[in-house]
Coordinates of C-alpha atoms in Angstrom, one line a residue:
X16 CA 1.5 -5.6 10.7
X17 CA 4.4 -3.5 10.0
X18 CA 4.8 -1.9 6.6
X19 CA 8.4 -1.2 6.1
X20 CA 11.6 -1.2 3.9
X21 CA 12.8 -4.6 3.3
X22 CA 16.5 -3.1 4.2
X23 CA 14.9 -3.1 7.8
X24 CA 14.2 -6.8 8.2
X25 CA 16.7 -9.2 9.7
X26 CA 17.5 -11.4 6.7
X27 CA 20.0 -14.8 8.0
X28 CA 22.5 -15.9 5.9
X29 CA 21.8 -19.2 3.8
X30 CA 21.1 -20.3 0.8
X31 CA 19.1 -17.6 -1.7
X32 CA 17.1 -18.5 -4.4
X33 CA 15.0 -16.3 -7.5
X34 CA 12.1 -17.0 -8.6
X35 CA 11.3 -15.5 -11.6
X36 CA 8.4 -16.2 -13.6
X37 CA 8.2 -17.1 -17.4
X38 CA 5.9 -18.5 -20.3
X39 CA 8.9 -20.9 -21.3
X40 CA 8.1 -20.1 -24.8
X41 CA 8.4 -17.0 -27.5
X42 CA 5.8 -14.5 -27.4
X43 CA 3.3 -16.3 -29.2
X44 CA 1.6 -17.5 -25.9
X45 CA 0.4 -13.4 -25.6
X46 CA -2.4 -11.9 -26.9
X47 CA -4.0 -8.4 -27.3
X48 CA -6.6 -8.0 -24.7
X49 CA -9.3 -5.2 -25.4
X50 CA -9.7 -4.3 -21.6
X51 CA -8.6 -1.4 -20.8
X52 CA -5.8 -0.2 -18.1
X53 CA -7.8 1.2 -15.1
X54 CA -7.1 4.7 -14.5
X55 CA -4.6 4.1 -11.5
X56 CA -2.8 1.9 -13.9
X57 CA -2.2 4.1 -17.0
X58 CA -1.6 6.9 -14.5
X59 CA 1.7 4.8 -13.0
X60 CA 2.6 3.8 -16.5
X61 CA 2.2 7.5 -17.8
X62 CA 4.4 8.9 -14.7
X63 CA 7.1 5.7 -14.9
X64 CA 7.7 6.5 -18.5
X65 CA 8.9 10.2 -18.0
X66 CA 11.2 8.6 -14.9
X67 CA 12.0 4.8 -15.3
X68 CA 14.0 5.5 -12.2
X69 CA 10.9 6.6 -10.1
X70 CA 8.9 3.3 -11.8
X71 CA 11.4 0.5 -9.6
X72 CA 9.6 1.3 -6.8
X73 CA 8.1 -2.0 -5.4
X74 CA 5.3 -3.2 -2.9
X75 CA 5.6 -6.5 -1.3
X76 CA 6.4 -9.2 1.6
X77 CA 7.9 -11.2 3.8
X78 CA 7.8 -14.3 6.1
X79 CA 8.6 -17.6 7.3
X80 CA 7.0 -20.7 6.4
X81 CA 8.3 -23.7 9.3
X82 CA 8.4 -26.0 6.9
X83 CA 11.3 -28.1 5.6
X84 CA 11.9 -26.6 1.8
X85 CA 11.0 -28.4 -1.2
X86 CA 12.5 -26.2 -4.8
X87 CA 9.7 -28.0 -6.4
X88 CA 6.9 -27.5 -4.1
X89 CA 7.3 -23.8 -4.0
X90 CA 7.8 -23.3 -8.2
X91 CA 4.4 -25.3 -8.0
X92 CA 3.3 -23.4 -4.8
X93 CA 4.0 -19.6 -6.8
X94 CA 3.1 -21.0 -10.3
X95 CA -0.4 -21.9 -8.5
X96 CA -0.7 -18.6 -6.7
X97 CA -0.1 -16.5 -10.2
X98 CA -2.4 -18.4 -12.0
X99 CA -5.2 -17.9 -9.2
X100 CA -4.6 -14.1 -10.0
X101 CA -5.0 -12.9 -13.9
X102 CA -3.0 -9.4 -13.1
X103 CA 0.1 -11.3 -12.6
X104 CA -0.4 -12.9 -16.1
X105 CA -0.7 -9.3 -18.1
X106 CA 1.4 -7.0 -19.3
X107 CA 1.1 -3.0 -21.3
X108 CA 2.9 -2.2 -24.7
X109 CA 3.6 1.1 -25.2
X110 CA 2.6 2.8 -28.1
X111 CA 2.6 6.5 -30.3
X112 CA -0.8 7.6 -32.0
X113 CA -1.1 9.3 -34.8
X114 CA -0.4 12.2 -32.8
X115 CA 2.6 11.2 -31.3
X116 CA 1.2 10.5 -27.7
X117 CA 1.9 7.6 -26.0
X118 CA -0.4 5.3 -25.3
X119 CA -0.6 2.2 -23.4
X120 CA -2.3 -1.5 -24.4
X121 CA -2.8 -4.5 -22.4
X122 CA -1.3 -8.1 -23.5
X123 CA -2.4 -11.3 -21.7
X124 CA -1.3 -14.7 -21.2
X125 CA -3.9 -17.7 -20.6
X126 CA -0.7 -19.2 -18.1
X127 CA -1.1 -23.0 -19.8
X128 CA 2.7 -22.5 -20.4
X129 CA 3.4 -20.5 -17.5
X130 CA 6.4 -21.6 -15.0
X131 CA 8.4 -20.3 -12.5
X132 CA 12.0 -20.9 -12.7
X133 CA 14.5 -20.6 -9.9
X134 CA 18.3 -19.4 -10.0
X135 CA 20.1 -20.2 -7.0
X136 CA 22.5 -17.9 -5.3
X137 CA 25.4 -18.8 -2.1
X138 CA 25.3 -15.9 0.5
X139 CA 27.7 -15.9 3.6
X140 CA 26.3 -13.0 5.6
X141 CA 22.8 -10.9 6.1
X142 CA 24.6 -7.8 4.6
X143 CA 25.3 -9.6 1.4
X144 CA 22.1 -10.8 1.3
X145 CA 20.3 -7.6 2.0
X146 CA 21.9 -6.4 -1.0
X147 CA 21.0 -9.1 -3.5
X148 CA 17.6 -9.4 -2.8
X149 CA 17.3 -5.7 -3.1
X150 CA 19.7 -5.5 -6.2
X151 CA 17.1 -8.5 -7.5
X152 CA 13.8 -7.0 -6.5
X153 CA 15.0 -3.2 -7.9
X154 CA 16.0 -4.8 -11.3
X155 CA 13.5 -7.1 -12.0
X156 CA 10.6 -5.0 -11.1
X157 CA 8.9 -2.5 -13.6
X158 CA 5.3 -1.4 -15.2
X159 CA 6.6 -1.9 -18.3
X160 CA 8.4 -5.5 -18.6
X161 CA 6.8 -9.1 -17.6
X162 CA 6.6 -10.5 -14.9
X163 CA 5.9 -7.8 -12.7
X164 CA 6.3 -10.3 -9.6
X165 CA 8.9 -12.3 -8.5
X166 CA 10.3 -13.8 -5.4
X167 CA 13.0 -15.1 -3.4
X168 CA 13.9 -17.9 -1.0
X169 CA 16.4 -17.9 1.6
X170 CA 16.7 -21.5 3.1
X171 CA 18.1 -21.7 6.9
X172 CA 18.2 -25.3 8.7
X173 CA 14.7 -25.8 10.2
X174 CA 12.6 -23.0 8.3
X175 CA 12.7 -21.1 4.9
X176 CA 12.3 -17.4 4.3
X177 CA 10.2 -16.2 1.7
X178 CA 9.7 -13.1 -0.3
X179 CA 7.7 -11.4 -2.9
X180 CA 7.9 -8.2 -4.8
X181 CA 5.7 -6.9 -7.3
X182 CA 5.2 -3.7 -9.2
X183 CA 2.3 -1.4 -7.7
X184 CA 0.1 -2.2 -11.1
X185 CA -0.7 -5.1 -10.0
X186 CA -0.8 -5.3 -5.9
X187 CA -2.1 -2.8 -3.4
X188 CA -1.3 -3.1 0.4
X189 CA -4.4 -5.4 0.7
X190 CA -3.4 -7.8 -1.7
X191 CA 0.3 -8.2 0.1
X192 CA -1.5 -9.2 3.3
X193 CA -3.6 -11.4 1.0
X194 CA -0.5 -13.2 -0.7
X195 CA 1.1 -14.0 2.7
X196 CA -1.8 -16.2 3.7
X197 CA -2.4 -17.6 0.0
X198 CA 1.8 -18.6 -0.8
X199 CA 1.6 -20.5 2.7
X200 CA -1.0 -22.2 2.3
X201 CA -0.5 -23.3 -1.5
X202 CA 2.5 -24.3 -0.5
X203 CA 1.3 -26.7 2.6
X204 CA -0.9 -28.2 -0.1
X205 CA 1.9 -28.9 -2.4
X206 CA 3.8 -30.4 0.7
X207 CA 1.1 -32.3 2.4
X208 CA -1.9 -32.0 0.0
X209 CA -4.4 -30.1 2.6
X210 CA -7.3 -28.0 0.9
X211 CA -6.1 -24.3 1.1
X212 CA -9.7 -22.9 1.4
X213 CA -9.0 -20.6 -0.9
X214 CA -12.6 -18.9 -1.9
X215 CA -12.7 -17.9 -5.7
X216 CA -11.8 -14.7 -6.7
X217 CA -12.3 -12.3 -9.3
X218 CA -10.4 -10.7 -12.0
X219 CA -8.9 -7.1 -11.6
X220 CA -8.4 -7.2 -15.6
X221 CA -12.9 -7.4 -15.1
X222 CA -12.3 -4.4 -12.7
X223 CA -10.4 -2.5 -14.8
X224 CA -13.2 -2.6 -17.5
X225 CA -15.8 -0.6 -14.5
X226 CA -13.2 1.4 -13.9
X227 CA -12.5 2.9 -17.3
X228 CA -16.5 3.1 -17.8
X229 CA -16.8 5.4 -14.8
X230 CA -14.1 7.3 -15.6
X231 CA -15.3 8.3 -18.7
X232 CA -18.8 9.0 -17.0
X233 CA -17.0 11.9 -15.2
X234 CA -17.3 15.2 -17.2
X235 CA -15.8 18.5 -15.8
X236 CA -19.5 19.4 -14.0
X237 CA -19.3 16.4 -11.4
X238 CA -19.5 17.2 -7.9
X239 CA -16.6 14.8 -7.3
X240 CA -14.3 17.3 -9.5
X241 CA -15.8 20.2 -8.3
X242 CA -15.2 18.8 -4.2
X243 CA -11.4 18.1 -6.0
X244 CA -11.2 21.4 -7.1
X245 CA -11.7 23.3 -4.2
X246 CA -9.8 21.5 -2.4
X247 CA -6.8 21.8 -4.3
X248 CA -7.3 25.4 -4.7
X249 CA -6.9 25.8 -0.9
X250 CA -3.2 24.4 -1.4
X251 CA -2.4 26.9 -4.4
X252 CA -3.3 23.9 -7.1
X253 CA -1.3 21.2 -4.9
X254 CA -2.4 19.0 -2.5
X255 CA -1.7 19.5 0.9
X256 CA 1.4 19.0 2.6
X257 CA 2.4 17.7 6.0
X258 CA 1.3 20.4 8.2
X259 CA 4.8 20.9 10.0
X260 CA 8.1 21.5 8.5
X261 CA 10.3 18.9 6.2
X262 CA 12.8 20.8 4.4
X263 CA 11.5 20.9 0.7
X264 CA 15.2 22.4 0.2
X265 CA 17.0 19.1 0.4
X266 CA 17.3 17.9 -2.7
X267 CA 16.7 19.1 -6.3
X268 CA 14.5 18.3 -9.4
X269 CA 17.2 16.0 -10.7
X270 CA 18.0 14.1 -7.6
X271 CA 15.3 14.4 -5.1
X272 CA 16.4 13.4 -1.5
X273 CA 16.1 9.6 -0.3
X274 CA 13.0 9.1 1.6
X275 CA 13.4 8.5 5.4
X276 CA 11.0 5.5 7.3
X277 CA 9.9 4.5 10.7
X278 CA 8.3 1.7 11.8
X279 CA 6.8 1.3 15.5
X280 CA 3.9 0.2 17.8
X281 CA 1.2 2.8 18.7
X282 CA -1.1 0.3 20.8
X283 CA -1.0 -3.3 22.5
X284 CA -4.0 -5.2 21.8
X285 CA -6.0 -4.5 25.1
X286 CA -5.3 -0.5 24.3
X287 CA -6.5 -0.6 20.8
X288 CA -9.9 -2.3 22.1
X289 CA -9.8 0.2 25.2
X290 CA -9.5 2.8 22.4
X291 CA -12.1 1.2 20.2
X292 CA -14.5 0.5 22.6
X293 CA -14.5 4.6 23.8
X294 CA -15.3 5.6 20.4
X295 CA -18.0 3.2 19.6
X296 CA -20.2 4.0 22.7
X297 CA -19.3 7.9 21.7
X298 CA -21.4 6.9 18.4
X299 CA -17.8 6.5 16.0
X300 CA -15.2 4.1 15.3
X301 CA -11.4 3.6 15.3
X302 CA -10.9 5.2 12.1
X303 CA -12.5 8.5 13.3
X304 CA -10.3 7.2 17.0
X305 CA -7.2 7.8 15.0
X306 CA -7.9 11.0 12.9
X307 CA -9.3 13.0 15.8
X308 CA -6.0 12.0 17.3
X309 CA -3.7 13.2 14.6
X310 CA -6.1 16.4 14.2
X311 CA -5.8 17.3 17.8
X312 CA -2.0 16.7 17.8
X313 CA -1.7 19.0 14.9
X314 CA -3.7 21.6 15.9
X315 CA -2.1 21.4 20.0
X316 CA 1.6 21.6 17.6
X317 CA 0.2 24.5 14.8
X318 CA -2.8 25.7 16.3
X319 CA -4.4 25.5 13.3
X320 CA -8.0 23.4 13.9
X321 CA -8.2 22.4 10.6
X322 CA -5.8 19.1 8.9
X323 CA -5.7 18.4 5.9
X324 CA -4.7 15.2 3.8
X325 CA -5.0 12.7 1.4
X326 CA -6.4 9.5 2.4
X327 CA -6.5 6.2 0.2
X328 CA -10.0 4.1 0.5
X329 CA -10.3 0.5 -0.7
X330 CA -12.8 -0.1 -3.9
X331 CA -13.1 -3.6 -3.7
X332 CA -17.3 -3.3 -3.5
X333 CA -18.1 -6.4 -5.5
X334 CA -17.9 -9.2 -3.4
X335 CA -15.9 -11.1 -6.4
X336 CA -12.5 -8.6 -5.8
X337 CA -12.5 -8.9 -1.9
X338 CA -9.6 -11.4 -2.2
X339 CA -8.6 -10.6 -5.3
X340 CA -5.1 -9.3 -6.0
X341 CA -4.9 -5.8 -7.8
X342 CA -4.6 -2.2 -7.5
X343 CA -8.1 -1.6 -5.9
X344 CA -7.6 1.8 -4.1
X345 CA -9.0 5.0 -4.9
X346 CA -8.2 8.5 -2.8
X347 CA -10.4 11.0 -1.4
X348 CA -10.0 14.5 -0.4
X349 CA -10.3 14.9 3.9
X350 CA -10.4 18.0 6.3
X351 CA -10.9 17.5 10.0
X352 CA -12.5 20.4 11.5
X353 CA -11.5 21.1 15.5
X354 CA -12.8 24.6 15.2
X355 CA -14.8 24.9 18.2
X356 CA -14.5 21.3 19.4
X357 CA -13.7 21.5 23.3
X358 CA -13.6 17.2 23.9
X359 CA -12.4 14.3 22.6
X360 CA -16.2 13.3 21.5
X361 CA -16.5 16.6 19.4
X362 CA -12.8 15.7 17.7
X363 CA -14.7 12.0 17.2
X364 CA -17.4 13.6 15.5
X365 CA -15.5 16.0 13.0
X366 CA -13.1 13.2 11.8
X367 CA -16.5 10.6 11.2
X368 CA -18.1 14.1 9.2
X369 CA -14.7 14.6 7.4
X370 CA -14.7 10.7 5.7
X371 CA -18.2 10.6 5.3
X372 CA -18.2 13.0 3.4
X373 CA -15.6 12.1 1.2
X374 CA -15.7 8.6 1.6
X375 CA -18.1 7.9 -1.9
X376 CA -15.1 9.9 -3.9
X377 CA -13.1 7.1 -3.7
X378 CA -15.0 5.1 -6.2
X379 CA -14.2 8.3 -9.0
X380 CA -10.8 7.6 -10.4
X381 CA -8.5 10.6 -9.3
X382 CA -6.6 10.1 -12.3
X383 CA -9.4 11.1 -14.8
X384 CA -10.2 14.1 -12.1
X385 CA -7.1 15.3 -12.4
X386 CA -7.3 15.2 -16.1
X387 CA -10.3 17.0 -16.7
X388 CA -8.9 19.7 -13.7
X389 CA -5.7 19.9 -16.0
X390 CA -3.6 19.0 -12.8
X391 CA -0.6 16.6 -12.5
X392 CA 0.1 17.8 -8.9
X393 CA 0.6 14.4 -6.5
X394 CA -0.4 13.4 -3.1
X395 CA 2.1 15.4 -0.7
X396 CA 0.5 14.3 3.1
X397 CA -1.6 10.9 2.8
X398 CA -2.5 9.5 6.1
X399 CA -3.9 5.7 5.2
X400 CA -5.7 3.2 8.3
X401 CA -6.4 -0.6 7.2
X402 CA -8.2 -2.7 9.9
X403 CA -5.8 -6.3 8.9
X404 CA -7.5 -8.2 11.8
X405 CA -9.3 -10.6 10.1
X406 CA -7.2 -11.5 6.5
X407 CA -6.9 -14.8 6.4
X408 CA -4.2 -16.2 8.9
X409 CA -3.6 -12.5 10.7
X410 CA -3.1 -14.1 13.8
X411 CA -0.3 -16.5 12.3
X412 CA 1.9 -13.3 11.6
X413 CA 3.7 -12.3 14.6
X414 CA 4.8 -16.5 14.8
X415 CA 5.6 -16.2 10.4
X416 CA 7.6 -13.1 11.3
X417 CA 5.4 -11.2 8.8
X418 CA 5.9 -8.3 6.9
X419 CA 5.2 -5.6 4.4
X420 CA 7.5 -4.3 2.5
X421 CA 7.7 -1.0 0.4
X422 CA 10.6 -0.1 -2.2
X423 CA 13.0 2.6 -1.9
X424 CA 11.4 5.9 -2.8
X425 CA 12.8 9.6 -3.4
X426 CA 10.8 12.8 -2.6
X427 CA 11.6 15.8 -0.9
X428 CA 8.3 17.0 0.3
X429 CA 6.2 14.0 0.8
X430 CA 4.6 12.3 4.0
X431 CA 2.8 9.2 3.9
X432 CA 1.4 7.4 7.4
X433 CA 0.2 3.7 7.4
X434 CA -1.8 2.7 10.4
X435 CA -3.1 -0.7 10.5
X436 CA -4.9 -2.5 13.6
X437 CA -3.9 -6.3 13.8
X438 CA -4.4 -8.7 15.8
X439 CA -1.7 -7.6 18.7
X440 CA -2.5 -3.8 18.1
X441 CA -2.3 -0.5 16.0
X442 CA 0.8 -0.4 14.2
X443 CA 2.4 3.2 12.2
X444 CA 5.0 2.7 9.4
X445 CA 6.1 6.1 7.8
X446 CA 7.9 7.5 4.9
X447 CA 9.5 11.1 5.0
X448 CA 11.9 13.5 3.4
X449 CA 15.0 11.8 4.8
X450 CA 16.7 15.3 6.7
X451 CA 16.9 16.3 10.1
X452 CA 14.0 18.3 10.1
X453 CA 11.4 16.2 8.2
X454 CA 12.5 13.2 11.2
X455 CA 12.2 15.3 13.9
X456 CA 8.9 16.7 13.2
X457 CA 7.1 13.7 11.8
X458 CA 8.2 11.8 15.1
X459 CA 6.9 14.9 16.9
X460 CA 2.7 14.5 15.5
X461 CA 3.3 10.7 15.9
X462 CA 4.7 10.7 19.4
X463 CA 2.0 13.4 20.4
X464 CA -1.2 12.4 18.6
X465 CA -0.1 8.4 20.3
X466 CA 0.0 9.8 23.5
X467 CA -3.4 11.5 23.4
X468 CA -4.7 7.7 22.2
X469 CA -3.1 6.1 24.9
X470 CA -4.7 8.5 27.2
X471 CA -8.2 7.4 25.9
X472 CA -7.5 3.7 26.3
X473 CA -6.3 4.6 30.1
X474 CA -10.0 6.3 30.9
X475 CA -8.0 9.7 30.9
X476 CA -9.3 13.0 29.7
X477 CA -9.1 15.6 27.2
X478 CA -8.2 19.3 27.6
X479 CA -5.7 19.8 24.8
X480 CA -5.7 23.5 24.0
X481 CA -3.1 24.7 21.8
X482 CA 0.2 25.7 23.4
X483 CA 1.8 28.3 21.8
X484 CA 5.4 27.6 23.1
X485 CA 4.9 24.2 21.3
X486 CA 3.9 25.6 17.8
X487 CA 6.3 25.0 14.5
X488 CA 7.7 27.7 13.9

């Protein structure tokens, strides 16, 4: 699965249509709800208020259904998936205290009057229609103003596109893959009446009530601040950025420079399992696989042995949020070792030491950390793997023409990697200063550290020491 800018997918010409939802009534269908934002949450409102601009960024997706299109079917098809999932039904206020900060509260909507209303649109060509789904998605989308999903439908003669975007407050990259499978096959039930087999889900509203109580167990003592701390410190107080160079010049604090992307193949199938397969009998897994790789490729580009990034981790533990749609990911702080490691198994067994022990972080809400450290400083290098082969309906993808999408996005010094292993293979789908310099060397790690994984899933060898002549300079 390929996680990519929706200006990148082939769009046909044909008929568009919005979908846009609405309680068809005034606002006495909302309610105050005591839960509380989770942390994640009030931290994206917080940040989207002091730059509304930087707040239209979007996560969502895209793909066919070969079906013949019925307007009805899908309003009752996207009404049915947004009343399966509470977030999609809640909204914040913004407030002052007494003080004069700003605070945020939660508003909720039972959805008895909810609908989904459509506004049809005549396109000629794929360039038009690039730009009004965009135009659509970038305008309708925000933290702040209900709904916080919509989507669009592009009909073509034997087939119908569709496409969703929601605001990252309410969907993470698990929940897009989630929503692929759950539109199509709410919307096959609408057409032909079969059972979806859609398993019951919990509420991230429920989540967002653990959330804020862990939070608020963390006090500046806690080993996860503490593990925070230092490893911010070893950045100067930031996080730590992509370890070759990207041109922080390009750009400025009032218009930061347009984020680059790439989106490509690392592994076929049979590789990925080759790959897999090597790492399990070494005692490790794919995940540990793919940082070694990345370390190794850093340190044979640097010769520095140690990498450091950011890495998201899912915390969907209860078994009621494992298909539930939300924002249920936490970060966690990760240095991969290579001092001293002379084969590939000694680079598998720094990257498994690195997440382990990190991995229980995750479940601490960065935001509060952050708070209590007295930092705003944000994620500069994240690297981010997802194993997708088993969501519902991953092998129907490549046929559905299935993908992720990610809004536009401005930054001039950060790097973010999404790996995922599907069904065909390992995928990587990047986002980079857009310059010269930021391209050339974030292709370089990839195209290096995917080499030395290829290499494992041919039986080949490791003897990567660092070549000077091949060092950043």
């Amino acid at each position: 699965m390929r996680f990519t800018e929706l200006s990148d997918y082939p769009l046909p010409a044909g008929r568009l249509t919005a979908w846009v939802p609405s309680t068809r009534c005034d606002g006495a269908t909302w309610s105050a709800d005591a839960r509380p934002l989770a942390y994640t949450h009030e931290d994206h409102c917080a940040r989207g208020s002091s730059d509304r601009a930087a707040s239209a960024s979007w996560l969502g997706g895209v793909f066919e259904i070969h079906h013949r299109y019925d307007a009805d079917k899908v309003a009752s098809a996207l009404r049915a998936w947004m009343l399966r999932h509470e977030t999609f039904r809640t909204t914040v206020v913004e407030n002052l205290d007494g003080q004069g900060t700003e605070r945020f509260s939660r508003r909720t909507t039972s959805g008895e009057l909810l609908g989904v209303d459509a506004v049809a649109h005549q396109t000629s060509t794929s360039e038009h229609m690039h730009a009004k789904v965009i135009d659509f998605f970038d305008n309708h989308i925000s933290p702040f103003a209900w709904p916080h999903c919509v989507a669009a439908t592009i009909e073509t003669p034997e087939s119908f596109l569709l496409i969703f975007g929601a605001d990252h407050s309410v969907m993470d990259a698990y929940s897009m893959l989630l929503a692929i499978s759950e539109i199509h096959r709410l919307y096959e039930y609408e057409l032909f009446g079969t059972d979806p087999g859609l398993p019951d889900v919990g509420s991230h509203l429920d989540f967002s009530v653990h959330d804020r109580e862990l939070g608020n167990s963390v006090v500046a003592e806690h080993h996860a601040v503490k593990t925070w701390s230092r490893f911010l410190r070893q950045s100067g107080g930031k996080f730590p950025a992509f370890p070759l160079p990207v041109d922080t010049s390009v750009g400025s604090e009032d218009a930061a420079a347009q984020q680059g992307s790439s989106s490509s193949w690392l592994l076929n199938a049979e590789q990925a399992e080759a790959v897999n397969v090597y790492s399990r009998r070494a005692g490790h897994g794919m995940q540990s696989a793919i940082l070694a790789s990345v370390a190794l490729a850093n340190r044979e580009l640097t010769g520095d042995p140690t990498l450091r990034f950011t890495m998201p981790m899912h915390t969907r533990h209860e078994l009621a949020y494992r298909f539930s749609v939300g924002w249920y990911v936490g970060i966690v702080p990760v240095e991969v070792n290579l001092r001293g490691a002379t084969t590939f198994e000694d680079c598998l067994a720094a990257a498994t030491t690195a997440v382990a022990s990190a991995k229980e972080l995750a479940r601490f809400p960065y935001p509060r950390i952050a708070e209590l450290l007295d930092n705003s400083a944000i994620p500069r290098f994240a690297l981010s793997y997802l194993d997708v082969r088993y969501v519902p309906d991953a092998e129907q993808w490549p046929q559905w023409r299935a993908r992720t999408l990610r809004g536009r996005s401005e930054s001039n010094d950060e790097v973010y990697f999404w790996i995922s292993r599907a069904p065909a293979g390992l995928t990587i789908s990047t986002r980079f200063p857009g310059n010269a310099t930021a391209t050339g060397n974030v292709e370089r790690l990839i195209s290096t550290f995917g080499s030395m994984l290829t290499s494992v899933a041919d039986g080949g060898t490791f003897s990567h020491a660092a070549d000077e002549t091949q060092r950043a300079s």
